[in-house]
CSV table of C-alpha atoms in Angstrom, one decimal:
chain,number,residue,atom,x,y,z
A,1,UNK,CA,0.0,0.0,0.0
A,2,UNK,CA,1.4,3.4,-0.7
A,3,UNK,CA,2.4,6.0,1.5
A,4,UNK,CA,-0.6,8.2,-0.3
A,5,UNK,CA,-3.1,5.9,0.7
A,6,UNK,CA,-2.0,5.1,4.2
A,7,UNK,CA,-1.7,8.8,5.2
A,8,UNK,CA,-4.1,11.7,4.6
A,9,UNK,CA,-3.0,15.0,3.5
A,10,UNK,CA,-2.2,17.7,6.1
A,11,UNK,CA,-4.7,20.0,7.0
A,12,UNK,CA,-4.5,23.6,5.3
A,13,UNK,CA,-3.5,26.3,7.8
A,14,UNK,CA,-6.8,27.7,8.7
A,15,UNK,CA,-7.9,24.3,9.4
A,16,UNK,CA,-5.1,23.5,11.7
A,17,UNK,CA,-5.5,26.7,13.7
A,18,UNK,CA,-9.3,25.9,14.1
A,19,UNK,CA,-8.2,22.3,15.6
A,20,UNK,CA,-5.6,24.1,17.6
A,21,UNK,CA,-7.6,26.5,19.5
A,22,UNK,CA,-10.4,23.3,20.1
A,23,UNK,CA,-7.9,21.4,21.4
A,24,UNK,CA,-6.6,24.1,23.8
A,25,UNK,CA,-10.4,24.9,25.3
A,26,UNK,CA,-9.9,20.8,26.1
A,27,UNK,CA,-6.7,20.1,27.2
A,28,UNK,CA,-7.2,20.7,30.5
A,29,UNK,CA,-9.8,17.7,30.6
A,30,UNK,CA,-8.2,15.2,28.3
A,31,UNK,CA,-5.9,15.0,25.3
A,32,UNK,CA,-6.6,12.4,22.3
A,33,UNK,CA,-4.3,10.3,20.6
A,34,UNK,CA,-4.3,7.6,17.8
A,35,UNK,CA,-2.7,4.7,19.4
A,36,UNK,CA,-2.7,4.1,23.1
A,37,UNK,CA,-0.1,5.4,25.1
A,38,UNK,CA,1.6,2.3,27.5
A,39,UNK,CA,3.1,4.7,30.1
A,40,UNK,CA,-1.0,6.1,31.2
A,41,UNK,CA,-2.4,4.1,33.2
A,42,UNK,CA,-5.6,4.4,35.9
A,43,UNK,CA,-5.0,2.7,39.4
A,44,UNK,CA,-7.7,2.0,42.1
A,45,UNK,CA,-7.4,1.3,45.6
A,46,UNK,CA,-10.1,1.2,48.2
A,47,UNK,CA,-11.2,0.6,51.8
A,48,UNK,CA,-13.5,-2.6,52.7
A,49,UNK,CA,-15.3,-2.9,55.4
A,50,UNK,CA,-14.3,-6.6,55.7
A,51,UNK,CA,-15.1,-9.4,59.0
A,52,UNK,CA,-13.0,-12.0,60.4
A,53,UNK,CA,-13.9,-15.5,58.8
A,54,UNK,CA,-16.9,-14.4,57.0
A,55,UNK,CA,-15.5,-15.5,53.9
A,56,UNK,CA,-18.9,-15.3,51.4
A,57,UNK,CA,-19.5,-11.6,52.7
A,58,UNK,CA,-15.8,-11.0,52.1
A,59,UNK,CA,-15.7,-12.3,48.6
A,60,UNK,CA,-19.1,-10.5,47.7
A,61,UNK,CA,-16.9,-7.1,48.8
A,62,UNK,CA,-13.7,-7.6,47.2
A,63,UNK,CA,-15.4,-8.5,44.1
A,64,UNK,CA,-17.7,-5.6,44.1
A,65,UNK,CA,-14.8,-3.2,44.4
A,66,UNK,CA,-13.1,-5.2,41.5
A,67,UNK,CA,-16.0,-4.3,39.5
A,68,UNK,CA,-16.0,-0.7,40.4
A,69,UNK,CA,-12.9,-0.5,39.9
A,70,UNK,CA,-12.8,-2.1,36.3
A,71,UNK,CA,-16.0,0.7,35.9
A,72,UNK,CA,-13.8,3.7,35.9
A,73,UNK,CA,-11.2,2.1,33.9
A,74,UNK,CA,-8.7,0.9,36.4
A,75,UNK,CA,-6.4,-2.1,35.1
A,76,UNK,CA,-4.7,-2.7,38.3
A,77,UNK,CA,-6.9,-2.6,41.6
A,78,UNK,CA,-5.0,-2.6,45.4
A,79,UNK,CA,-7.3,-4.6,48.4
A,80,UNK,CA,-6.3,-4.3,52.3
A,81,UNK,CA,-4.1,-6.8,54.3
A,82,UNK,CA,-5.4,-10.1,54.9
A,83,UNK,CA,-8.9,-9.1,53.2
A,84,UNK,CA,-10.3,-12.3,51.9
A,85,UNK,CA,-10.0,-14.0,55.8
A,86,UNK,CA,-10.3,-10.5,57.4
A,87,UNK,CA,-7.6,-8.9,59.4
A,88,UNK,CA,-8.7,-10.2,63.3
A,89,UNK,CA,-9.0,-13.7,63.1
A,90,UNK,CA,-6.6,-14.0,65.6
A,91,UNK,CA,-5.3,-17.8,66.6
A,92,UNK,CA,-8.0,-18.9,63.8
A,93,UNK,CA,-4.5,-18.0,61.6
A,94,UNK,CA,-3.6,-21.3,63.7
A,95,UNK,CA,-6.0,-23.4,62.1
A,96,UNK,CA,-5.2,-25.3,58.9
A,97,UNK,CA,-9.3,-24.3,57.2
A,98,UNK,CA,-8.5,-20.8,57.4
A,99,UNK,CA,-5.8,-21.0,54.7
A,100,UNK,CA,-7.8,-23.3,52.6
A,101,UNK,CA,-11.3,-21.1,52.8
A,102,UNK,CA,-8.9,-18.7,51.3
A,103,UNK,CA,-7.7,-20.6,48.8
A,104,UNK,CA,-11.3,-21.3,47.9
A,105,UNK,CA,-12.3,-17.7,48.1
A,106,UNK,CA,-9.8,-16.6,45.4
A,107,UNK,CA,-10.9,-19.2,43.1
A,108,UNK,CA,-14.2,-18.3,43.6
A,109,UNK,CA,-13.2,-14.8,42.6
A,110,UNK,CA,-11.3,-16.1,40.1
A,111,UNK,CA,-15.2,-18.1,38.8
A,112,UNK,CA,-16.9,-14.6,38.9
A,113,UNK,CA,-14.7,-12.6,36.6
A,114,UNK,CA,-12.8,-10.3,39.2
A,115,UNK,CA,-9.4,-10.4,38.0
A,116,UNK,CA,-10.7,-10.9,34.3
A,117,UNK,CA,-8.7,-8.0,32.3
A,118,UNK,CA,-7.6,-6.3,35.9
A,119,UNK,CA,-4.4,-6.9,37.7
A,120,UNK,CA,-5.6,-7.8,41.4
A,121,UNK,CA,-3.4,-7.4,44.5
A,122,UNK,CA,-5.4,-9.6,46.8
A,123,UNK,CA,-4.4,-9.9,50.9
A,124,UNK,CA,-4.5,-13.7,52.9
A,125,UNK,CA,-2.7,-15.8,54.6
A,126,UNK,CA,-0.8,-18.5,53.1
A,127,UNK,CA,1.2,-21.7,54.4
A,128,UNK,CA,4.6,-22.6,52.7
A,129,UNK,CA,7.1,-24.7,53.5
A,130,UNK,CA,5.9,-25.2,57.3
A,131,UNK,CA,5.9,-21.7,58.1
A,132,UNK,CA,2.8,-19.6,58.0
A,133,UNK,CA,3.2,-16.4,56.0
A,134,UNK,CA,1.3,-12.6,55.9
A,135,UNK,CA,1.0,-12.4,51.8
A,136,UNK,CA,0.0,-10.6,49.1
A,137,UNK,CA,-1.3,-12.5,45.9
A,138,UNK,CA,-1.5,-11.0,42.6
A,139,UNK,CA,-3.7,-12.2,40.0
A,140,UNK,CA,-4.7,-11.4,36.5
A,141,UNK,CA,-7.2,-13.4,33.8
A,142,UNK,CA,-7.5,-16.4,36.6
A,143,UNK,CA,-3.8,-16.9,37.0
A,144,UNK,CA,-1.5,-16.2,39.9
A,145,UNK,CA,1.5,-14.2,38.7
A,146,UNK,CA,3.3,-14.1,42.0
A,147,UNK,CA,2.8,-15.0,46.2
A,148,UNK,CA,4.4,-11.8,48.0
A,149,UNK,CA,5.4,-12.4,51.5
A,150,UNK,CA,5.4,-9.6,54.7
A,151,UNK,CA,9.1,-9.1,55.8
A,152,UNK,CA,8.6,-7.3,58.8
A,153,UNK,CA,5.7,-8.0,61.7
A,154,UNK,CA,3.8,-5.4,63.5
A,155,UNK,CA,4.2,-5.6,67.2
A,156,UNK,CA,3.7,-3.0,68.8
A,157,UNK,CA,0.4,-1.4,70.4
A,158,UNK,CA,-2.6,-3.8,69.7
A,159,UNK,CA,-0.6,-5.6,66.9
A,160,UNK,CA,0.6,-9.4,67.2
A,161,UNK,CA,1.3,-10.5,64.3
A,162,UNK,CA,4.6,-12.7,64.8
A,163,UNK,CA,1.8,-14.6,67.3
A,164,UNK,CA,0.4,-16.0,63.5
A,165,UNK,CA,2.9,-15.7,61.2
A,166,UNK,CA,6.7,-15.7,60.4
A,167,UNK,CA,8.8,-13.0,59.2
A,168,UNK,CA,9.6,-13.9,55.8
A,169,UNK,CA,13.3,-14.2,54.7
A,170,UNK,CA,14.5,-15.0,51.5
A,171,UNK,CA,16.2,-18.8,51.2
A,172,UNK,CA,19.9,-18.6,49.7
A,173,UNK,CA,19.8,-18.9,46.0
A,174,UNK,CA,16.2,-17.8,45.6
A,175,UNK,CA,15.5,-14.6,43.0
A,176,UNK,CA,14.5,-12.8,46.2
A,177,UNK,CA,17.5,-13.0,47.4
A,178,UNK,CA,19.7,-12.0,44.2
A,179,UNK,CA,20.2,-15.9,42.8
A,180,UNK,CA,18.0,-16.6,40.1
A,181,UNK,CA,14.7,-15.2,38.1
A,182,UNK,CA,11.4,-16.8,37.2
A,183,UNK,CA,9.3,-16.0,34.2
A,184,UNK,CA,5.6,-16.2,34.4
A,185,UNK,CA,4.6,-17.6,31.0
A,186,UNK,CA,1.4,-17.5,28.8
A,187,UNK,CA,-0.2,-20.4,30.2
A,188,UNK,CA,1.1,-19.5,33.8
A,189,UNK,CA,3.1,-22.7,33.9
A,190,UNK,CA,6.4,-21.7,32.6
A,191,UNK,CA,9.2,-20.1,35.3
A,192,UNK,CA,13.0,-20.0,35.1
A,193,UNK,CA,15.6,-19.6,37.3
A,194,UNK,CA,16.0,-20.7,40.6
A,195,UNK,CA,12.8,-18.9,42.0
A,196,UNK,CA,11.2,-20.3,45.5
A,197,UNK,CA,7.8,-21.8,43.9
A,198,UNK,CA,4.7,-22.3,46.1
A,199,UNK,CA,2.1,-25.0,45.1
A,200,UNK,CA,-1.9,-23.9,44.5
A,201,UNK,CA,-4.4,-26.5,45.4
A,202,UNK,CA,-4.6,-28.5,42.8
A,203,UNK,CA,-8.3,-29.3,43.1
A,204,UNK,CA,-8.9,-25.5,42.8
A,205,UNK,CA,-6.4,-24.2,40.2
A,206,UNK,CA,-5.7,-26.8,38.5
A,207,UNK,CA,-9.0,-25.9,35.8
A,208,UNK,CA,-7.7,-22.4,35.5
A,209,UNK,CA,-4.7,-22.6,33.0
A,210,UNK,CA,-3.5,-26.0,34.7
A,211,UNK,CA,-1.5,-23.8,36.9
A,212,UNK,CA,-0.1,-26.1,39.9
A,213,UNK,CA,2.6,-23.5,41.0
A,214,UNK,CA,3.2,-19.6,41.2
A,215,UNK,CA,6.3,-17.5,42.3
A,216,UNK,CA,6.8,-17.0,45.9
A,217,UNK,CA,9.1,-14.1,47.5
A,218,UNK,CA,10.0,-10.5,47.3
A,219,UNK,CA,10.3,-10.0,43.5
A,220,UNK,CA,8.3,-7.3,42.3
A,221,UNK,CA,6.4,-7.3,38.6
A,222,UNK,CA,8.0,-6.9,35.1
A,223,UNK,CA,5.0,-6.4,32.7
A,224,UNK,CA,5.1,-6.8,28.6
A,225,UNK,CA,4.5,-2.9,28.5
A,226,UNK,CA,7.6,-2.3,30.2
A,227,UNK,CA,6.0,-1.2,33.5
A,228,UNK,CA,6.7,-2.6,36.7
A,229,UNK,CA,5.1,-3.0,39.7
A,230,UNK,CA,5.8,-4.2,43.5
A,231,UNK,CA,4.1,-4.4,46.6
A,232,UNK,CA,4.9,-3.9,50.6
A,233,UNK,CA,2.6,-4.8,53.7
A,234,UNK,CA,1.8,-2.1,56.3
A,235,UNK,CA,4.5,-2.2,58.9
A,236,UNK,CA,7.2,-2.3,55.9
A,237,UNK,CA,6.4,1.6,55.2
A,238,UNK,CA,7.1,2.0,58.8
A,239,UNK,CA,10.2,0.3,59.1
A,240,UNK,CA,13.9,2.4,58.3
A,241,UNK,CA,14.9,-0.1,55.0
A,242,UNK,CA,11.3,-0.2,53.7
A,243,UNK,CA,10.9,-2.1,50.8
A,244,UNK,CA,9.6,0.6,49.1
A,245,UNK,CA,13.7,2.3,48.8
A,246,UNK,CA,15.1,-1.1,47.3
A,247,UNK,CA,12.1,-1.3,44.6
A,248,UNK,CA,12.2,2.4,44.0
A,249,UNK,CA,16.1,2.3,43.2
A,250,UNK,CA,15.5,-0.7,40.6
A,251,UNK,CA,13.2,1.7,38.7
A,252,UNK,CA,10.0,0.1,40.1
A,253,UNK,CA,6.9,2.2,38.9
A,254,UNK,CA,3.8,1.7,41.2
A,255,UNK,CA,4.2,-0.1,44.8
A,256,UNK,CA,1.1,-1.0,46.6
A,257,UNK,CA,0.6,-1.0,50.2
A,258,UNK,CA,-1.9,-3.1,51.6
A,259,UNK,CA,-2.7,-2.5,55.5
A,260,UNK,CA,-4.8,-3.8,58.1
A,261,UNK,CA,-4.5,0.0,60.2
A,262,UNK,CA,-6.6,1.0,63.1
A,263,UNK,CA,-7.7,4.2,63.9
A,264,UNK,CA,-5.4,6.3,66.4
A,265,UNK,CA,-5.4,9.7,67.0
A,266,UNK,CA,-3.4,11.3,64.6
A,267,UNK,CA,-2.0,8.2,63.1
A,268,UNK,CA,-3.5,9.1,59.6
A,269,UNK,CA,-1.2,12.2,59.8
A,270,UNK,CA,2.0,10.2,60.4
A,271,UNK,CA,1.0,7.7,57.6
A,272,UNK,CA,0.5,10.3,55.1
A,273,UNK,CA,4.0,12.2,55.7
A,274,UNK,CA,5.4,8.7,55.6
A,275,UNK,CA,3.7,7.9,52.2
A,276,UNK,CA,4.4,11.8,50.7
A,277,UNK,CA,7.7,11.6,51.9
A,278,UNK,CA,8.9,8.3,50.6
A,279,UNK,CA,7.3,9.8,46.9
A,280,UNK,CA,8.9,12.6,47.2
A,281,UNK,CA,12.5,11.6,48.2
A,282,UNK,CA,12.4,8.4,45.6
A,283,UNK,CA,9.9,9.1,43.3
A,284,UNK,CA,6.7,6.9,42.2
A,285,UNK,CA,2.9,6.1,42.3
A,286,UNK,CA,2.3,4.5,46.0
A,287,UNK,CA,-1.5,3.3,46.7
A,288,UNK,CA,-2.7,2.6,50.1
A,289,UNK,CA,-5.4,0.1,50.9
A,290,UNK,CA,-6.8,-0.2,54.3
A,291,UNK,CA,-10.2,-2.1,55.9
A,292,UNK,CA,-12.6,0.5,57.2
A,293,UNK,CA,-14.7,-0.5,60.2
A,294,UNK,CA,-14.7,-3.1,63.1
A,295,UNK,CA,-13.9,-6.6,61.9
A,296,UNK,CA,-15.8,-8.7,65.0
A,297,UNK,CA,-13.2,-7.4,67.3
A,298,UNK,CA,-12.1,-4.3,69.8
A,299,UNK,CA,-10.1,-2.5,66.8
A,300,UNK,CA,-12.0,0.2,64.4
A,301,UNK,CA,-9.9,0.2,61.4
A,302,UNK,CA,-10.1,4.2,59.4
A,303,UNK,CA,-9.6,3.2,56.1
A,304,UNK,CA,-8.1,6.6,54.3
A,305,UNK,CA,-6.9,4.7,51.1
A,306,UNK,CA,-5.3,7.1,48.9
A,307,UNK,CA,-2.8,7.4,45.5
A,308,UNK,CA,0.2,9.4,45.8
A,309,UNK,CA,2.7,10.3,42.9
A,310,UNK,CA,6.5,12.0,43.5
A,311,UNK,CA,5.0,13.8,47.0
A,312,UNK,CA,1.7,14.7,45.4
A,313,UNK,CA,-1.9,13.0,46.8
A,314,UNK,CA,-4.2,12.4,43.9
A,315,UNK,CA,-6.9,10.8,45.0
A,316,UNK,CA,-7.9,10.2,48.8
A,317,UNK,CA,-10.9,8.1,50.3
A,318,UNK,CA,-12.6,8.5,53.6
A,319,UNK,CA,-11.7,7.9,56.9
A,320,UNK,CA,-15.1,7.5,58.7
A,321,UNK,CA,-17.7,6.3,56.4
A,322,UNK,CA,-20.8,3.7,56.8
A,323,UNK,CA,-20.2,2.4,53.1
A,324,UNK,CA,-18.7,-1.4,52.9
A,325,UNK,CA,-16.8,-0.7,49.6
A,326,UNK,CA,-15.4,2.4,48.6
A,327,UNK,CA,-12.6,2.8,45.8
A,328,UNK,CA,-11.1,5.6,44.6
A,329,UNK,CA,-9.3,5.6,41.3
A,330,UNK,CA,-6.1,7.7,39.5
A,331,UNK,CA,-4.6,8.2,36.1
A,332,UNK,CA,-1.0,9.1,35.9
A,333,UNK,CA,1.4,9.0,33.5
A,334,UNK,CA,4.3,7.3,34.3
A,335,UNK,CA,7.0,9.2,32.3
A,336,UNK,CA,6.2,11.8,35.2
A,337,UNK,CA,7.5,9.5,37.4
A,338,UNK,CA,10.4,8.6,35.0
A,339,UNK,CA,11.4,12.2,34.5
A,340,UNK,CA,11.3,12.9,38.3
A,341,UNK,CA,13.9,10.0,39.0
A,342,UNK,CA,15.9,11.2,36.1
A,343,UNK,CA,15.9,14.8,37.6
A,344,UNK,CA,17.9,13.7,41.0
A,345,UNK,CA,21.6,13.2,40.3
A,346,UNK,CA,21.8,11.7,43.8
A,347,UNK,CA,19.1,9.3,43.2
A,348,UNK,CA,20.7,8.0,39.7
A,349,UNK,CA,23.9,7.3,41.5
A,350,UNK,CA,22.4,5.2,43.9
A,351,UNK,CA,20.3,3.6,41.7
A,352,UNK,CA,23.6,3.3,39.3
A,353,UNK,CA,25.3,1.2,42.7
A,354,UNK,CA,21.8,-0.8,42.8
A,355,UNK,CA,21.6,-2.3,39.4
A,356,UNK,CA,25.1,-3.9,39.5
A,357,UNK,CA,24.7,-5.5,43.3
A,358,UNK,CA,24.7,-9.3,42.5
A,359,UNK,CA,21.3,-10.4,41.4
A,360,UNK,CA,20.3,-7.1,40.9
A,361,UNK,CA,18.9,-7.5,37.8
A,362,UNK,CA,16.8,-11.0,38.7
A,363,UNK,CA,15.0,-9.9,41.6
A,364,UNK,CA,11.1,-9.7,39.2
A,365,UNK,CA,9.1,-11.7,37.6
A,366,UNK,CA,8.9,-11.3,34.0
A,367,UNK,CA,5.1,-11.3,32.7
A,368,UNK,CA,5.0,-10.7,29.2
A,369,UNK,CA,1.3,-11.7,28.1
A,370,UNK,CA,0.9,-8.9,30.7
A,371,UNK,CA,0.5,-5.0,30.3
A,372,UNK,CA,-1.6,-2.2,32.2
A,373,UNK,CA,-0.7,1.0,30.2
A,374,UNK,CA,-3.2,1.6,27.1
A,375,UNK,CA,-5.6,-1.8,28.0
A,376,UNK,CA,-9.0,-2.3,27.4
A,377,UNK,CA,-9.6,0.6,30.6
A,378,UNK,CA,-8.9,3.5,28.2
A,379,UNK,CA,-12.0,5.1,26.6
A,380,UNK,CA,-12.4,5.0,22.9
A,381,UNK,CA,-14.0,7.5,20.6
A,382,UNK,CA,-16.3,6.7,17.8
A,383,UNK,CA,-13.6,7.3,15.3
A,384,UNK,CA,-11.5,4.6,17.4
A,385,UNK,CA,-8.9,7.1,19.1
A,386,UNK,CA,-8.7,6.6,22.6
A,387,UNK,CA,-9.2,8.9,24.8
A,388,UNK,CA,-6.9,9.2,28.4
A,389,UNK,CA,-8.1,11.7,30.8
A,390,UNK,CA,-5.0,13.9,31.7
A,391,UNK,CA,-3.0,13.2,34.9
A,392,UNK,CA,-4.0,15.3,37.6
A,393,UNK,CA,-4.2,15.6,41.2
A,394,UNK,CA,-4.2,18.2,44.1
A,395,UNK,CA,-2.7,18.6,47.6
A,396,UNK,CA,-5.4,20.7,48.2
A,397,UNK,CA,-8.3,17.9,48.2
A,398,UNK,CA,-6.9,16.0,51.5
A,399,UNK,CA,-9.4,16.2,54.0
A,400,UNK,CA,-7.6,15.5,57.8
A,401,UNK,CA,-10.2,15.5,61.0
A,402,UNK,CA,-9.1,17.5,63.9
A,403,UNK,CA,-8.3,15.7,67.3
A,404,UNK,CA,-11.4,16.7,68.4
A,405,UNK,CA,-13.3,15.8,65.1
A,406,UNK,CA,-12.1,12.2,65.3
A,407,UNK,CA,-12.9,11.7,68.9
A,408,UNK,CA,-16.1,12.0,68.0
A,409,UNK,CA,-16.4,10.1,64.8
């Protein structure tokens, strides 16, 4: 086909000064583009008002905000700690069921569509290799791309969780630990390397790709877009070598941090410096999941999930609310968070000293049938451009209670 007929001819210079000042009356709203753009992407994060063992009304929730979330266009949606089991269950962590009712619940979420064409960052407890583990599970089209372990217990205050479950440590060798890689294939059956490998039930997985095993450890996501992504749990943010600073340095994109948080006075305002600050010293989209309510026990949990790029909030849910779901949703683009990086010499030399450490360069799991940026989430026009609404996001839409406000709340 010729070059004639595969290109129309330019616009005269009226015309284009016409579409020039039509564009500008809209580019505060959106801008258009022929092909979509892989770097854009929407995020969603929420608060559920989730209860210890009530596994059906559980799934009902986390599926709900999976649907809302895929609504607004999300392709990658962040749930709270331990939200499939709930967060209290206490010394029901020490019973064998409560790790296979979760099992179940995810493939029943799995059988209603939730993770169909959305990257889920699921939260529940999982047993591996005798120890009992705190973990994140992320799933997309009914497979599991990766297991992601807590590193670092809360126990402090009301907190017990080294009471339930172990502190995670990567085994010698393992990609976690700088010795090998793994590579989540097409069918969800093909890994590489020398990556710690955790076995699904096989009488509820085995139907959904025939996937018997999925990654285990700290290795963050390397998608077919290019993107990346990682998670940390709660008390990691908290801790002085967060997880967040190792992921940042190896040019992770988007880090999700589920929590299981109750409500102190004033704690909100600590977690949000933390959560600015880490943005704005290393760059990157964080998102911040937390239950909202009372989960059968003494312990109100304030929710306040919330999307924050290099020091800026974009979008911030409610503390005290009576809703059970809630999800708020983002668009960013993440060449912002690119150019940020780029624009601190000090972080480039560190980063620089990260990516030639030993292993440095095996610690993710490649998912190339994978991709967020420009998916099926991004609006379309009649004319078959798709539309992206333009990053944007304000310091001046977070809402924190007084002292007094929240005692009474």
């Amino acid at each position: 086909m010729s070059s004639a007929n595969t290109h129309p001819p330019p616009p005269s210079t009226s015309s284009q000064s016409n579409e020039n000042n039509n564009s500008s009356n809209a580019a505060s709203a959106a801008y258009l583009c022929t092909h979509a753009n892989p770097s854009i992407v929407t995020l969603a994060t929420c608060n559920l008002n989730q209860w210890s063992l009530d596994f059906t009304g559980n799934v009902r929730r986390i599926h709900k905000s999976c649907t809302l979330a895929r609504n607004a266009g999300a392709t990658y949606r962040l749930g709270p700690e331990l939200e499939l089991c709930g967060y209290g269950c206490e010394d029901h962590f020490l019973e064998s069921d409560t790790y296979l009712h979760c099992w179940e619940s995810l493939a029943e979420l799995f059988d209603l569509g939730s993770t169909d064409g959305l990257l889920c960052d699921f939260g529940m407890p999982v047993l591996h290799g005798g120890a009992r583990y705190n973990c994140r599970v992320l799933c997309k089209d009914r497979r599991v791309l990766l297991v992601r372990p807590k590193t670092a217990m809360a126990d402090d205050g009301n907190y017990r969780e080294s009471r339930y479950f172990a502190t995670y440590r990567p085994p010698p060798g393992s990609a976690s630990g700088g010795g090998g890689g793994g590579v989540a294939g097409a069918a969800g059956s093909s890994y590489g390397g020398e990556t710690d490998m955790v076995l699904l039930p096989p009488h509820l997985f085995s139907r959904f790709h025939n996937q018997r095993y999925a990654p285990f450890g700290t290795q963050y996501l390397h998608l077919g877009d290019g993107i990346t992504l990682g998670c940390e749990s709660c008390e990691e943010l908290w801790t002085p070598r967060s997880a967040h600073i190792d992921m940042a340095l190896r040019g992770v994109d988007i880090i999700g941090n589920a929590s299981g948080s109750h409500h102190e006075l004033r704690k909100l305002d600590a977690r949000l410096e933390l959560m600015v600050g880490a943005t704005r010293k290393c760059g990157g989209v964080y998102l911040y999941s937390n239950q909202r309510g009372c989960d059968g026990g003494r312990l109100y949990y304030d929710g306040c999930a919330m999307i924050v790029c290099n020091g800026r909030v974009l979008a911030q849910a409610k503390q005290f609310d009576v809703r059970d779901v809630e999800v708020v949703t983002a668009t960013v683009d993440l060449d912002d968070v690119r150019s940020y990086r780029a624009s601190i010499p000090s972080f480039g030399i560190q980063a620089a000293d990260a990516a030639v450490a030993v292993g440095a360069s095996r610690r993710f799991v490649r998912c190339d049938d994978v991709t967020l940026g420009g998916g099926p989430g991004a609006n379309v026009t009649a004319d078959g451009r798709r539309l992206h609404p333009r990053p944007e996001g304000s310091d001046e839409g977070i809402r924190l209670h007084k002292p007094e406000e929240e005692c009474f709340l």
